[in-house]
């Protein structure tokens, strides 16, 4: 089976994408190729950051690979944290710090609509492609649920009663931003 590197060390992301892709490719993480570098995300768009990571890995290791970059856009916060979702509460912050900051800034806000966006940047034999997935939802006013990661405990997709952190992974994987982008990636890969 052909190998494809997912340029991330985020185990949650690997666990989400692996079941979607495993029939088509053997998915390797950065740890699997012994890459422990901290790859920069210096740009102000998800697309540029995703390509920054994918190009870094392709250039250094000469392996077919893809990288993703995800942002949570909250309408009442003018689209923040957006591309800065990972470091919203500061450089070394935890998922919990970021969630606390969002809950604080959303206190008293009536409009609570938000969306997750994932961009996947793929490099195959030196050729570059990109895919995007998006899910609309709302920011609740407390954390609910223990599963998932990042902002999952405060994000409830439109039409659902559970936050992403309450959903079993198979449920999140049917509708999430990353799942939608990954499905496009897989469809593309199965055609080439
Ligand atoms: P990244 O730069 O793609 O790793 O994503 C930026 C940040 O967005 C992460 O550090 C998480 O806080 C958050 N994030 C990414 N994907 C998800 C998700 O599926 N659920 C909740 N938060 C996420």
CSV table of C-alpha atoms and ligand atoms in Angstrom, one decimal:
chain,number,residue,atom,x,y,z
A,1,UNK,CA,0.0,0.0,0.0
A,2,UNK,CA,1.2,3.5,-0.9
A,3,UNK,CA,2.5,5.7,2.0
A,4,UNK,CA,1.3,9.2,2.7
A,5,UNK,CA,2.6,11.4,5.5
A,6,UNK,CA,0.2,13.5,7.5
A,7,UNK,CA,2.5,16.4,8.6
A,8,UNK,CA,1.3,16.6,12.1
A,9,UNK,CA,2.1,15.3,15.6
A,10,UNK,CA,-1.4,15.9,16.9
A,11,UNK,CA,-2.6,12.5,17.8
A,12,UNK,CA,-6.2,13.6,17.8
A,13,UNK,CA,-5.9,14.7,14.1
A,14,UNK,CA,-4.2,11.4,13.2
A,15,UNK,CA,-7.0,9.4,15.0
A,16,UNK,CA,-9.6,11.4,13.1
A,17,UNK,CA,-8.1,11.1,9.6
A,18,UNK,CA,-6.6,7.5,9.8
A,19,UNK,CA,-10.0,5.7,9.7
A,20,UNK,CA,-11.1,7.8,6.7
A,21,UNK,CA,-8.0,7.1,4.7
A,22,UNK,CA,-6.7,3.7,5.8
A,23,UNK,CA,-8.3,1.7,3.0
A,24,UNK,CA,-6.4,3.8,0.4
A,25,UNK,CA,-3.1,4.7,2.0
A,26,UNK,CA,-0.8,3.8,4.8
A,27,UNK,CA,-1.0,7.0,6.9
A,28,UNK,CA,2.3,8.0,8.6
A,29,UNK,CA,2.7,10.7,11.2
A,30,UNK,CA,5.7,13.0,11.6
A,31,UNK,CA,6.9,10.8,14.5
A,32,UNK,CA,6.7,7.8,12.1
A,33,UNK,CA,9.3,9.5,9.8
A,34,UNK,CA,11.3,10.6,12.8
A,35,UNK,CA,10.6,14.3,12.3
A,36,UNK,CA,10.3,16.1,15.6
A,37,UNK,CA,10.8,19.6,14.2
A,38,UNK,CA,8.6,22.5,15.3
A,39,UNK,CA,7.2,23.7,12.0
A,40,UNK,CA,6.3,27.4,11.8
A,41,UNK,CA,2.9,28.7,11.0
A,42,UNK,CA,3.9,32.3,10.1
A,43,UNK,CA,1.2,33.3,7.7
A,44,UNK,CA,-2.2,34.9,8.2
A,45,UNK,CA,-4.2,32.4,6.1
A,46,UNK,CA,-4.9,28.8,6.7
A,47,UNK,CA,-4.0,27.9,3.1
A,48,UNK,CA,-0.5,29.4,3.4
A,49,UNK,CA,0.2,27.8,6.8
A,50,UNK,CA,-0.9,24.4,5.5
A,51,UNK,CA,1.4,24.7,2.5
A,52,UNK,CA,4.2,25.9,4.8
A,53,UNK,CA,4.0,22.7,6.7
A,54,UNK,CA,3.6,20.4,3.7
A,55,UNK,CA,6.4,22.0,1.7
A,56,UNK,CA,8.7,21.8,4.7
A,57,UNK,CA,8.2,18.1,4.9
A,58,UNK,CA,8.2,17.4,1.2
A,59,UNK,CA,11.5,19.3,0.8
A,60,UNK,CA,13.3,17.8,3.8
A,61,UNK,CA,12.1,14.2,3.4
A,62,UNK,CA,11.0,13.8,-0.2
A,63,UNK,CA,7.8,12.0,0.8
A,64,UNK,CA,4.3,12.6,-0.5
A,65,UNK,CA,2.5,14.3,2.2
A,66,UNK,CA,-0.3,16.6,3.3
A,67,UNK,CA,-0.8,19.1,6.1
A,68,UNK,CA,-3.9,20.7,7.5
A,69,UNK,CA,-4.5,24.0,9.2
A,70,UNK,CA,-7.7,24.7,11.1
A,71,UNK,CA,-9.3,27.8,12.4
A,72,UNK,CA,-12.4,28.6,14.5
A,73,UNK,CA,-14.2,31.7,13.2
A,74,UNK,CA,-16.5,33.4,15.6
A,75,UNK,CA,-18.8,36.0,14.1
A,76,UNK,CA,-19.2,38.0,17.3
A,77,UNK,CA,-15.4,38.3,17.6
A,78,UNK,CA,-15.0,39.5,14.0
A,79,UNK,CA,-13.8,36.0,12.9
A,80,UNK,CA,-11.3,35.5,15.7
A,81,UNK,CA,-9.5,33.3,16.7
A,82,UNK,CA,-9.4,32.2,13.1
A,83,UNK,CA,-5.9,31.5,11.9
A,84,UNK,CA,-4.6,32.2,15.4
A,85,UNK,CA,-6.8,29.4,17.0
A,86,UNK,CA,-3.8,27.4,18.3
A,87,UNK,CA,-2.2,30.4,20.1
A,88,UNK,CA,-5.2,32.5,21.0
A,89,UNK,CA,-4.4,32.8,24.7
A,90,UNK,CA,-0.6,33.1,24.2
A,91,UNK,CA,2.4,31.3,22.8
A,92,UNK,CA,2.6,28.4,25.2
A,93,UNK,CA,-1.1,28.2,26.0
A,94,UNK,CA,-3.2,25.0,26.4
A,95,UNK,CA,-6.5,24.0,24.8
A,96,UNK,CA,-8.1,24.9,28.1
A,97,UNK,CA,-6.6,28.4,28.2
A,98,UNK,CA,-7.9,29.1,24.7
A,99,UNK,CA,-11.4,27.8,25.6
A,100,UNK,CA,-11.4,30.0,28.7
A,101,UNK,CA,-10.5,33.0,26.7
A,102,UNK,CA,-13.2,32.5,24.2
A,103,UNK,CA,-15.8,31.9,26.9
A,104,UNK,CA,-14.8,35.1,28.6
A,105,UNK,CA,-14.9,37.1,25.4
A,106,UNK,CA,-18.3,35.6,24.5
A,107,UNK,CA,-19.9,36.5,27.8
A,108,UNK,CA,-23.2,38.3,27.1
A,109,UNK,CA,-22.9,38.0,23.3
A,110,UNK,CA,-26.3,37.2,21.7
A,111,UNK,CA,-25.0,36.2,18.3
A,112,UNK,CA,-23.1,33.0,18.9
A,113,UNK,CA,-22.6,31.7,15.4
A,114,UNK,CA,-19.2,30.2,14.4
A,115,UNK,CA,-17.6,27.8,12.0
A,116,UNK,CA,-14.6,25.5,11.9
A,117,UNK,CA,-12.6,25.6,8.7
A,118,UNK,CA,-9.9,23.2,7.7
A,119,UNK,CA,-7.6,23.6,4.7
A,120,UNK,CA,-5.6,20.6,3.6
A,121,UNK,CA,-2.5,21.1,1.5
A,122,UNK,CA,-1.3,18.1,-0.4
A,123,UNK,CA,2.0,17.5,-2.3
A,124,UNK,CA,2.2,14.5,-4.5
A,125,UNK,CA,5.3,14.0,-6.6
A,126,UNK,CA,6.0,17.8,-6.3
A,127,UNK,CA,2.5,18.8,-7.5
A,128,UNK,CA,0.4,20.9,-5.1
A,129,UNK,CA,-3.3,20.6,-4.4
A,130,UNK,CA,-5.6,22.0,-1.7
A,131,UNK,CA,-9.0,21.1,-0.2
A,132,UNK,CA,-11.3,22.8,2.3
A,133,UNK,CA,-14.0,21.7,4.7
A,134,UNK,CA,-16.3,23.8,6.8
A,135,UNK,CA,-18.9,23.2,9.5
A,136,UNK,CA,-21.3,25.8,10.9
A,137,UNK,CA,-22.2,25.9,14.5
A,138,UNK,CA,-22.5,27.9,17.7
A,139,UNK,CA,-20.4,28.7,20.7
A,140,UNK,CA,-22.2,27.6,23.9
A,141,UNK,CA,-21.6,29.4,27.2
A,142,UNK,CA,-19.9,26.6,29.1
A,143,UNK,CA,-17.8,23.5,28.3
A,144,UNK,CA,-19.7,20.3,27.8
A,145,UNK,CA,-18.1,16.9,26.9
A,146,UNK,CA,-14.8,15.1,27.5
A,147,UNK,CA,-13.9,13.8,24.0
A,148,UNK,CA,-12.3,15.5,21.1
A,149,UNK,CA,-9.8,18.3,21.6
A,150,UNK,CA,-9.2,22.1,21.2
A,151,UNK,CA,-12.5,24.0,21.1
A,152,UNK,CA,-14.7,20.9,20.8
A,153,UNK,CA,-16.3,21.3,24.3
A,154,UNK,CA,-17.8,24.7,23.4
A,155,UNK,CA,-18.7,24.1,19.7
A,156,UNK,CA,-22.2,22.7,18.9
A,157,UNK,CA,-22.8,22.1,15.2
A,158,UNK,CA,-26.1,23.5,13.8
A,159,UNK,CA,-28.8,20.9,14.0
A,160,UNK,CA,-27.2,18.8,16.7
A,161,UNK,CA,-27.8,18.6,20.5
A,162,UNK,CA,-24.3,17.6,21.4
A,163,UNK,CA,-21.0,19.5,21.3
A,164,UNK,CA,-18.1,17.9,19.3
A,165,UNK,CA,-16.7,16.9,22.7
A,166,UNK,CA,-19.8,14.9,23.5
A,167,UNK,CA,-20.0,13.1,20.2
A,168,UNK,CA,-18.3,9.7,19.6
A,169,UNK,CA,-15.5,10.1,17.1
A,170,UNK,CA,-17.5,8.3,14.4
A,171,UNK,CA,-20.2,11.0,14.7
A,172,UNK,CA,-17.7,13.9,14.6
A,173,UNK,CA,-16.1,12.2,11.7
A,174,UNK,CA,-19.3,12.2,9.6
A,175,UNK,CA,-19.7,16.0,9.7
A,176,UNK,CA,-16.5,17.8,10.9
A,177,UNK,CA,-14.5,20.4,9.0
A,178,UNK,CA,-11.5,18.0,8.9
A,179,UNK,CA,-13.6,15.0,7.8
A,180,UNK,CA,-15.1,17.0,4.9
A,181,UNK,CA,-11.7,18.2,3.8
A,182,UNK,CA,-10.3,14.7,4.2
A,183,UNK,CA,-13.1,13.2,2.1
A,184,UNK,CA,-12.3,15.5,-0.7
A,185,UNK,CA,-8.6,14.6,-0.4
A,186,UNK,CA,-9.5,10.9,-0.5
A,187,UNK,CA,-11.7,11.3,-3.5
A,188,UNK,CA,-8.9,13.1,-5.3
A,189,UNK,CA,-6.3,10.5,-4.3
A,190,UNK,CA,-8.5,7.7,-5.5
A,191,UNK,CA,-8.7,9.3,-9.0
A,192,UNK,CA,-5.0,9.7,-9.6
B,1,LIG,P1,-4.1,23.7,13.8
B,1,LIG,O1,-3.2,24.9,13.6
B,1,LIG,O2,-4.6,23.1,12.6
B,1,LIG,O3,-3.4,22.7,14.7
B,1,LIG,O4,-5.4,24.1,14.6
B,1,LIG,C1,-5.4,25.3,15.4
B,1,LIG,C2,-6.2,25.1,16.7
B,1,LIG,O5,-7.5,24.9,16.3
B,1,LIG,C3,-5.8,23.8,17.5
B,1,LIG,O6,-4.8,24.1,18.4
B,1,LIG,C4,-7.1,23.6,18.2
B,1,LIG,O7,-7.2,24.4,19.3
B,1,LIG,C5,-8.1,24.1,17.2
B,1,LIG,N1,-8.7,22.9,16.5
B,1,LIG,C6,-8.2,22.4,15.3
B,1,LIG,N2,-9.0,21.4,14.9
B,1,LIG,C7,-10.0,21.3,15.9
B,1,LIG,C8,-11.1,20.4,16.1
B,1,LIG,O8,-11.4,19.5,15.3
B,1,LIG,N3,-11.9,20.7,17.1
B,1,LIG,C9,-11.6,21.7,18.0
B,1,LIG,N4,-10.6,22.5,17.9
B,1,LIG,C10,-9.8,22.3,16.9
